[in-house]
């Protein structure tokens, strides 16, 4: 039983090895231009050499065959002419004389030096009885001439004043088949009637010559193919060297090394490629330097303005707070103005804080103060804090927790990310439930916030993390956001080595997915997928809960 089980496993392992080898070759084929080019050149050369070799072999074979057959037929025609003359010189031949001449004639048709393997003299059929009967002699050799004569050949010999011939396969002394031809001609023997003389000629020497030619030609073709492949390999290396250098330098450019340049030799097309690449690299370096300088100026400006505005805004806000605290003592019109002033000053203060945060990220001066935290607890606190906004919008928030949700994170930043996602969902839910899922995976923790509100298009999802971006510019934020919340949330996720993604569908809803590794900067797999939420179905009246957060734990 164990042996039977091991056999399929062994087969599978062999198949796995073959599959891995094939996959490795496939990958190398896709990634190596030189391999594809050399393979195509080799195949094209092989096809060309094969066609040329076949044509040459065919021509040589036909030339050798035609020449040999022509010589053999001419020789046989001469022999039969001499034989006819010998039979004709006798005025009143006897049977013995005719038989002797016939035997001598047939015996002369065996001469291996002339490639004659034997002959036979046959009486033509359908003749009246002759006065001088002659036995049908045949050379005493291993070549059975009679067995090689076909009815078609006899018909040709009888009907044609000239001679006829056919290609045959002859068994030699070693019982091996060799090529040859059988030639026949009709002769008239005085007093005996019409007879047919046949002779067999060997083409073994010509076949050996042809085989040697084919063998030499094959060796030459293999050498030529190898030479072509070597030349192609050298040419491909020569041509691809600057292309590979361009690819390597382009990779350096993508990594920020704008000092990378190609070596340029000569003035051909490859040199022009190098010049064009170096010009492009210089242009990119100049533009990048200019953009870096502009970005630094912009960052310094935003940071300086934010810092400079902080003090007067704080002073104005303190003064406004005093007025706001005394708003009940003011006339109705001034009371409303005090409330609006208080709200806008608070928004302005939040915007300045966000601008300062963004400027710190741009300057690369952020440091992570990570500690072990249960992210589900942070999500629960955020939902509790956002309960007034949920009640104002008539939205139910459901929290689901699955697995171990602890990770090394900075609580303040993760709380800010989740708060932005939850508040954003509450504002766009349209009175429909918001579902918050916190799931702990093997090496990461994910927080997914889904709503069944207006939804997102692919274009919206691509820009939702841009600064000050709005899908609907006419829409007013109820929570007084600054337009930088999701941008900062994205940066907070990235500083942990995590991701923040968004997707959705218009009329169905939106999904925001935060994934952070358990330890900052480590590789991780996503515990939750980024998918569009299920379409919302209205609950029945007696099943509808109050508009407050509910929690489920698995």
PDB file of C-alpha atoms in Angstrom, residues 289-514:
ATOM      1  CA  UNK A 289      16.758  69.859  -8.960  1.00  0.00           C
ATOM      2  CA  UNK A 290      14.411  72.695  -9.810  1.00  0.00           C
ATOM      3  CA  UNK A 291      11.424  70.797  -8.401  1.00  0.00           C
ATOM      4  CA  UNK A 292      13.373  69.951  -5.252  1.00  0.00           C
ATOM      5  CA  UNK A 293      14.239  73.597  -4.817  1.00  0.00           C
ATOM      6  CA  UNK A 294      10.634  74.663  -5.415  1.00  0.00           C
ATOM      7  CA  UNK A 295       9.352  71.948  -3.080  1.00  0.00           C
ATOM      8  CA  UNK A 296      11.766  73.051  -0.378  1.00  0.00           C
ATOM      9  CA  UNK A 297      10.688  76.667  -0.844  1.00  0.00           C
ATOM     10  CA  UNK A 298       7.037  75.612  -0.724  1.00  0.00           C
ATOM     11  CA  UNK A 299       7.553  73.482   2.373  1.00  0.00           C
ATOM     12  CA  UNK A 300       9.473  76.250   4.104  1.00  0.00           C
ATOM     13  CA  UNK A 301       6.780  78.734   3.119  1.00  0.00           C
ATOM     14  CA  UNK A 302       3.926  76.569   4.420  1.00  0.00           C
ATOM     15  CA  UNK A 303       5.815  75.807   7.612  1.00  0.00           C
ATOM     16  CA  UNK A 304       6.778  79.461   8.148  1.00  0.00           C
ATOM     17  CA  UNK A 305       3.287  80.744   7.418  1.00  0.00           C
ATOM     18  CA  UNK A 306       1.749  78.127   9.678  1.00  0.00           C
ATOM     19  CA  UNK A 307       4.112  79.011  12.507  1.00  0.00           C
ATOM     20  CA  UNK A 308       3.699  82.727  11.997  1.00  0.00           C
ATOM     21  CA  UNK A 309      -0.091  82.439  11.881  1.00  0.00           C
ATOM     22  CA  UNK A 310      -0.234  80.216  14.939  1.00  0.00           C
ATOM     23  CA  UNK A 311       0.283  83.042  17.452  1.00  0.00           C
ATOM     24  CA  UNK A 312      -2.199  85.583  15.994  1.00  0.00           C
ATOM     25  CA  UNK A 313      -4.775  82.860  15.368  1.00  0.00           C
ATOM     26  CA  UNK A 314      -4.388  81.650  18.949  1.00  0.00           C
ATOM     27  CA  UNK A 315      -4.850  85.217  20.186  1.00  0.00           C
ATOM     28  CA  UNK A 316      -7.889  85.751  17.965  1.00  0.00           C
ATOM     29  CA  UNK A 317      -9.313  82.413  19.040  1.00  0.00           C
ATOM     30  CA  UNK A 318      -8.895  83.274  22.724  1.00  0.00           C
ATOM     31  CA  UNK A 319     -10.651  86.588  22.133  1.00  0.00           C
ATOM     32  CA  UNK A 320     -13.322  84.848  20.135  1.00  0.00           C
ATOM     33  CA  UNK A 321     -13.736  82.271  22.872  1.00  0.00           C
ATOM     34  CA  UNK A 322     -14.468  85.074  25.365  1.00  0.00           C
ATOM     35  CA  UNK A 323     -17.097  86.484  23.026  1.00  0.00           C
ATOM     36  CA  UNK A 324     -18.484  82.999  22.411  1.00  0.00           C
ATOM     37  CA  UNK A 325     -18.772  82.349  26.149  1.00  0.00           C
ATOM     38  CA  UNK A 326     -20.795  85.578  26.501  1.00  0.00           C
ATOM     39  CA  UNK A 327     -22.947  84.934  23.404  1.00  0.00           C
ATOM     40  CA  UNK A 328     -26.141  84.549  25.445  1.00  0.00           C
ATOM     41  CA  UNK A 329     -25.796  88.175  26.566  1.00  0.00           C
ATOM     42  CA  UNK A 330     -25.583  89.416  22.978  1.00  0.00           C
ATOM     43  CA  UNK A 331     -28.409  90.390  20.644  1.00  0.00           C
ATOM     44  CA  UNK A 332     -29.556  87.537  18.358  1.00  0.00           C
ATOM     45  CA  UNK A 333     -27.692  88.836  15.283  1.00  0.00           C
ATOM     46  CA  UNK A 334     -24.405  89.228  17.200  1.00  0.00           C
ATOM     47  CA  UNK A 335     -24.950  85.892  18.913  1.00  0.00           C
ATOM     48  CA  UNK A 336     -25.136  84.146  15.541  1.00  0.00           C
ATOM     49  CA  UNK A 337     -22.015  85.993  14.385  1.00  0.00           C
ATOM     50  CA  UNK A 338     -20.154  84.916  17.533  1.00  0.00           C
ATOM     51  CA  UNK A 339     -21.080  81.274  16.910  1.00  0.00           C
ATOM     52  CA  UNK A 340     -19.966  81.447  13.259  1.00  0.00           C
ATOM     53  CA  UNK A 341     -16.741  83.160  14.302  1.00  0.00           C
ATOM     54  CA  UNK A 342     -16.053  80.472  16.890  1.00  0.00           C
ATOM     55  CA  UNK A 343     -16.640  77.660  14.370  1.00  0.00           C
ATOM     56  CA  UNK A 344     -14.482  79.201  11.659  1.00  0.00           C
ATOM     57  CA  UNK A 345     -11.664  80.014  14.092  1.00  0.00           C
ATOM     58  CA  UNK A 346     -11.695  76.403  15.235  1.00  0.00           C
ATOM     59  CA  UNK A 347     -11.539  75.244  11.597  1.00  0.00           C
ATOM     60  CA  UNK A 348      -8.700  77.675  10.893  1.00  0.00           C
ATOM     61  CA  UNK A 349      -6.768  76.385  13.896  1.00  0.00           C
ATOM     62  CA  UNK A 350      -7.286  72.785  12.723  1.00  0.00           C
ATOM     63  CA  UNK A 351      -6.138  73.698   9.224  1.00  0.00           C
ATOM     64  CA  UNK A 352      -2.970  75.302  10.570  1.00  0.00           C
ATOM     65  CA  UNK A 353      -2.278  72.156  12.604  1.00  0.00           C
ATOM     66  CA  UNK A 354      -2.783  69.990   9.524  1.00  0.00           C
ATOM     67  CA  UNK A 355      -0.556  72.234   7.425  1.00  0.00           C
ATOM     68  CA  UNK A 356       2.181  71.983  10.028  1.00  0.00           C
ATOM     69  CA  UNK A 357       1.785  68.199  10.053  1.00  0.00           C
ATOM     70  CA  UNK A 358       1.985  68.024   6.259  1.00  0.00           C
ATOM     71  CA  UNK A 359       5.064  70.265   6.215  1.00  0.00           C
ATOM     72  CA  UNK A 360       6.752  67.920   8.698  1.00  0.00           C
ATOM     73  CA  UNK A 361       6.011  64.953   6.434  1.00  0.00           C
ATOM     74  CA  UNK A 362       7.304  66.857   3.413  1.00  0.00           C
ATOM     75  CA  UNK A 363      10.474  67.740   5.271  1.00  0.00           C
ATOM     76  CA  UNK A 364      10.979  64.076   6.233  1.00  0.00           C
ATOM     77  CA  UNK A 365      11.328  64.940   9.866  1.00  0.00           C
ATOM     78  CA  UNK A 366       8.702  62.563  11.292  1.00  0.00           C
ATOM     79  CA  UNK A 367       9.653  59.959  13.880  1.00  0.00           C
ATOM     80  CA  UNK A 368       7.471  57.047  14.954  1.00  0.00           C
ATOM     81  CA  UNK A 369       6.844  56.481  18.672  1.00  0.00           C
ATOM     82  CA  UNK A 370       5.464  52.936  18.449  1.00  0.00           C
ATOM     83  CA  UNK A 371       4.096  50.850  21.305  1.00  0.00           C
ATOM     84  CA  UNK A 372       1.957  47.747  21.756  1.00  0.00           C
ATOM     85  CA  UNK A 373      -1.662  48.807  21.255  1.00  0.00           C
ATOM     86  CA  UNK A 374      -4.939  47.009  20.619  1.00  0.00           C
ATOM     87  CA  UNK A 375      -6.177  48.701  17.450  1.00  0.00           C
ATOM     88  CA  UNK A 376      -9.714  47.446  18.073  1.00  0.00           C
ATOM     89  CA  UNK A 377      -9.781  49.497  21.307  1.00  0.00           C
ATOM     90  CA  UNK A 378      -8.728  52.583  19.339  1.00  0.00           C
ATOM     91  CA  UNK A 379     -11.506  51.951  16.812  1.00  0.00           C
ATOM     92  CA  UNK A 380     -14.033  51.556  19.639  1.00  0.00           C
ATOM     93  CA  UNK A 381     -12.944  54.846  21.225  1.00  0.00           C
ATOM     94  CA  UNK A 382     -13.211  56.636  17.867  1.00  0.00           C
ATOM     95  CA  UNK A 383     -16.733  55.298  17.300  1.00  0.00           C
ATOM     96  CA  UNK A 384     -17.776  56.399  20.789  1.00  0.00           C
ATOM     97  CA  UNK A 385     -16.327  59.862  20.156  1.00  0.00           C
ATOM     98  CA  UNK A 386     -18.148  60.095  16.790  1.00  0.00           C
ATOM     99  CA  UNK A 387     -21.498  59.002  18.245  1.00  0.00           C
ATOM    100  CA  UNK A 388     -22.944  62.567  18.248  1.00  0.00           C
ATOM    101  CA  UNK A 389     -22.143  62.911  14.536  1.00  0.00           C
ATOM    102  CA  UNK A 390     -23.656  59.476  13.884  1.00  0.00           C
ATOM    103  CA  UNK A 391     -26.853  60.472  15.722  1.00  0.00           C
ATOM    104  CA  UNK A 392     -27.043  63.749  13.806  1.00  0.00           C
ATOM    105  CA  UNK A 393     -26.807  61.838  10.517  1.00  0.00           C
ATOM    106  CA  UNK A 394     -29.035  58.959  11.635  1.00  0.00           C
ATOM    107  CA  UNK A 395     -26.285  56.412  10.999  1.00  0.00           C
ATOM    108  CA  UNK A 396     -25.714  53.096  12.767  1.00  0.00           C
ATOM    109  CA  UNK A 397     -22.048  52.146  13.245  1.00  0.00           C
ATOM    110  CA  UNK A 398     -21.241  48.455  13.645  1.00  0.00           C
ATOM    111  CA  UNK A 399     -17.835  47.289  14.901  1.00  0.00           C
ATOM    112  CA  UNK A 400     -16.555  43.749  14.260  1.00  0.00           C
ATOM    113  CA  UNK A 401     -13.349  42.402  15.757  1.00  0.00           C
ATOM    114  CA  UNK A 402     -11.648  39.194  14.599  1.00  0.00           C
ATOM    115  CA  UNK A 403      -8.418  37.696  15.915  1.00  0.00           C
ATOM    116  CA  UNK A 404      -5.532  39.320  17.743  1.00  0.00           C
ATOM    117  CA  UNK A 405      -5.599  43.026  16.830  1.00  0.00           C
ATOM    118  CA  UNK A 406      -2.563  44.220  18.789  1.00  0.00           C
ATOM    119  CA  UNK A 407       0.376  45.774  16.929  1.00  0.00           C
ATOM    120  CA  UNK A 408       3.377  48.036  17.413  1.00  0.00           C
ATOM    121  CA  UNK A 409       1.925  51.409  16.340  1.00  0.00           C
ATOM    122  CA  UNK A 410       1.792  55.019  17.448  1.00  0.00           C
ATOM    123  CA  UNK A 411      -1.691  55.338  18.993  1.00  0.00           C
ATOM    124  CA  UNK A 412      -2.108  59.016  18.138  1.00  0.00           C
ATOM    125  CA  UNK A 413      -1.537  58.469  14.435  1.00  0.00           C
ATOM    126  CA  UNK A 414      -3.671  55.320  14.160  1.00  0.00           C
ATOM    127  CA  UNK A 415      -6.467  57.058  16.080  1.00  0.00           C
ATOM    128  CA  UNK A 416      -6.233  59.963  13.638  1.00  0.00           C
ATOM    129  CA  UNK A 417      -6.460  57.627  10.633  1.00  0.00           C
ATOM    130  CA  UNK A 418      -9.467  55.715  11.964  1.00  0.00           C
ATOM    131  CA  UNK A 419     -11.169  58.960  13.027  1.00  0.00           C
ATOM    132  CA  UNK A 420     -10.781  60.395   9.526  1.00  0.00           C
ATOM    133  CA  UNK A 421     -12.171  57.220   7.944  1.00  0.00           C
ATOM    134  CA  UNK A 422     -15.137  56.951  10.332  1.00  0.00           C
ATOM    135  CA  UNK A 423     -16.038  60.656  10.114  1.00  0.00           C
ATOM    136  CA  UNK A 424     -15.731  60.532   6.326  1.00  0.00           C
ATOM    137  CA  UNK A 425     -18.035  57.486   6.229  1.00  0.00           C
ATOM    138  CA  UNK A 426     -20.587  59.131   8.551  1.00  0.00           C
ATOM    139  CA  UNK A 427     -20.693  62.239   6.361  1.00  0.00           C
ATOM    140  CA  UNK A 428     -21.253  60.254   3.161  1.00  0.00           C
ATOM    141  CA  UNK A 429     -23.344  57.328   4.456  1.00  0.00           C
ATOM    142  CA  UNK A 430     -26.647  58.992   3.611  1.00  0.00           C
ATOM    143  CA  UNK A 431     -28.333  57.630   6.734  1.00  0.00           C
ATOM    144  CA  UNK A 432     -27.282  54.033   5.984  1.00  0.00           C
ATOM    145  CA  UNK A 433     -25.173  51.874   8.337  1.00  0.00           C
ATOM    146  CA  UNK A 434     -21.383  52.094   8.557  1.00  0.00           C
ATOM    147  CA  UNK A 435     -19.485  48.852   9.088  1.00  0.00           C
ATOM    148  CA  UNK A 436     -16.062  48.936  10.801  1.00  0.00           C
ATOM    149  CA  UNK A 437     -14.077  45.661  10.748  1.00  0.00           C
ATOM    150  CA  UNK A 438     -10.841  45.146  12.688  1.00  0.00           C
ATOM    151  CA  UNK A 439      -9.081  41.883  11.770  1.00  0.00           C
ATOM    152  CA  UNK A 440      -5.764  40.542  13.000  1.00  0.00           C
ATOM    153  CA  UNK A 441      -3.781  38.434  10.550  1.00  0.00           C
ATOM    154  CA  UNK A 442      -0.563  36.505  10.857  1.00  0.00           C
ATOM    155  CA  UNK A 443       1.695  39.530  10.445  1.00  0.00           C
ATOM    156  CA  UNK A 444      -0.638  42.535  10.103  1.00  0.00           C
ATOM    157  CA  UNK A 445      -3.803  44.168  11.436  1.00  0.00           C
ATOM    158  CA  UNK A 446      -6.411  45.660   9.106  1.00  0.00           C
ATOM    159  CA  UNK A 447      -9.177  48.192   9.716  1.00  0.00           C
ATOM    160  CA  UNK A 448     -11.863  48.337   7.033  1.00  0.00           C
ATOM    161  CA  UNK A 449     -14.536  51.045   7.038  1.00  0.00           C
ATOM    162  CA  UNK A 450     -17.469  50.512   4.665  1.00  0.00           C
ATOM    163  CA  UNK A 451     -20.542  52.612   4.004  1.00  0.00           C
ATOM    164  CA  UNK A 452     -23.477  52.351   1.604  1.00  0.00           C
ATOM    165  CA  UNK A 453     -23.600  56.032   0.767  1.00  0.00           C
ATOM    166  CA  UNK A 454     -23.028  57.802  -2.532  1.00  0.00           C
ATOM    167  CA  UNK A 455     -19.981  55.656  -3.338  1.00  0.00           C
ATOM    168  CA  UNK A 456     -16.772  56.301  -5.269  1.00  0.00           C
ATOM    169  CA  UNK A 457     -15.756  55.985  -8.890  1.00  0.00           C
ATOM    170  CA  UNK A 458     -12.326  54.720  -9.940  1.00  0.00           C
ATOM    171  CA  UNK A 459     -11.299  58.318 -10.629  1.00  0.00           C
ATOM    172  CA  UNK A 460     -12.454  59.389  -7.159  1.00  0.00           C
ATOM    173  CA  UNK A 461     -10.552  56.506  -5.548  1.00  0.00           C
ATOM    174  CA  UNK A 462      -7.384  57.571  -7.396  1.00  0.00           C
ATOM    175  CA  UNK A 463      -7.582  61.165  -6.044  1.00  0.00           C
ATOM    176  CA  UNK A 464      -9.297  60.754  -2.689  1.00  0.00           C
ATOM    177  CA  UNK A 465      -5.973  61.057  -0.813  1.00  0.00           C
ATOM    178  CA  UNK A 466      -4.887  64.200  -2.679  1.00  0.00           C
ATOM    179  CA  UNK A 467      -4.635  67.436  -0.725  1.00  0.00           C
ATOM    180  CA  UNK A 468      -7.824  69.536  -0.570  1.00  0.00           C
ATOM    181  CA  UNK A 469      -9.563  67.187  -3.033  1.00  0.00           C
ATOM    182  CA  UNK A 470     -13.355  66.839  -3.015  1.00  0.00           C
ATOM    183  CA  UNK A 471     -15.514  64.545  -5.136  1.00  0.00           C
ATOM    184  CA  UNK A 472     -18.278  67.164  -4.949  1.00  0.00           C
ATOM    185  CA  UNK A 473     -16.942  70.706  -4.560  1.00  0.00           C
ATOM    186  CA  UNK A 474     -20.411  72.005  -3.662  1.00  0.00           C
ATOM    187  CA  UNK A 475     -20.774  69.629  -0.721  1.00  0.00           C
ATOM    188  CA  UNK A 476     -20.337  71.174   2.752  1.00  0.00           C
ATOM    189  CA  UNK A 477     -18.514  69.240   5.460  1.00  0.00           C
ATOM    190  CA  UNK A 478     -20.698  68.879   8.525  1.00  0.00           C
ATOM    191  CA  UNK A 479     -17.730  67.990  10.715  1.00  0.00           C
ATOM    192  CA  UNK A 480     -15.683  71.029   9.647  1.00  0.00           C
ATOM    193  CA  UNK A 481     -12.830  69.137   7.993  1.00  0.00           C
ATOM    194  CA  UNK A 482      -9.868  70.879   6.388  1.00  0.00           C
ATOM    195  CA  UNK A 483      -9.487  68.760   3.243  1.00  0.00           C
ATOM    196  CA  UNK A 484      -6.178  67.377   4.504  1.00  0.00           C
ATOM    197  CA  UNK A 485      -7.478  64.613   6.744  1.00  0.00           C
ATOM    198  CA  UNK A 486      -7.192  61.708   4.292  1.00  0.00           C
ATOM    199  CA  UNK A 487      -3.846  63.020   3.036  1.00  0.00           C
ATOM    200  CA  UNK A 488      -2.435  62.981   6.566  1.00  0.00           C
ATOM    201  CA  UNK A 489      -4.077  59.597   7.178  1.00  0.00           C
ATOM    202  CA  UNK A 490      -2.243  58.199   4.144  1.00  0.00           C
ATOM    203  CA  UNK A 491       1.070  59.547   5.461  1.00  0.00           C
ATOM    204  CA  UNK A 492       0.326  58.096   8.916  1.00  0.00           C
ATOM    205  CA  UNK A 493      -0.196  54.669   7.328  1.00  0.00           C
ATOM    206  CA  UNK A 494       2.987  54.925   5.269  1.00  0.00           C
ATOM    207  CA  UNK A 495       5.152  55.908   8.249  1.00  0.00           C
ATOM    208  CA  UNK A 496       4.116  52.609   9.873  1.00  0.00           C
ATOM    209  CA  UNK A 497       5.125  50.728   6.714  1.00  0.00           C
ATOM    210  CA  UNK A 498       1.453  50.060   5.992  1.00  0.00           C
ATOM    211  CA  UNK A 499      -1.089  50.962   3.333  1.00  0.00           C
ATOM    212  CA  UNK A 500      -4.306  52.967   3.075  1.00  0.00           C
ATOM    213  CA  UNK A 501      -6.493  52.144   0.074  1.00  0.00           C
ATOM    214  CA  UNK A 502      -9.923  53.094  -1.198  1.00  0.00           C
ATOM    215  CA  UNK A 503     -12.465  51.670  -3.611  1.00  0.00           C
ATOM    216  CA  UNK A 504     -16.157  51.925  -4.265  1.00  0.00           C
ATOM    217  CA  UNK A 505     -19.005  52.091  -6.729  1.00  0.00           C
ATOM    218  CA  UNK A 506     -21.450  54.895  -7.325  1.00  0.00           C
ATOM    219  CA  UNK A 507     -24.798  54.196  -5.691  1.00  0.00           C
ATOM    220  CA  UNK A 508     -23.425  51.162  -3.827  1.00  0.00           C
ATOM    221  CA  UNK A 509     -20.913  52.532  -1.329  1.00  0.00           C
ATOM    222  CA  UNK A 510     -17.270  53.028  -0.447  1.00  0.00           C
ATOM    223  CA  UNK A 511     -14.552  51.004   1.266  1.00  0.00           C
ATOM    224  CA  UNK A 512     -11.428  52.342   2.980  1.00  0.00           C
ATOM    225  CA  UNK A 513      -8.856  49.777   4.105  1.00  0.00           C
ATOM    226  CA  UNK A 514      -6.019  50.520   6.544  1.00  0.00           C
TER     227      UNK A 514
END
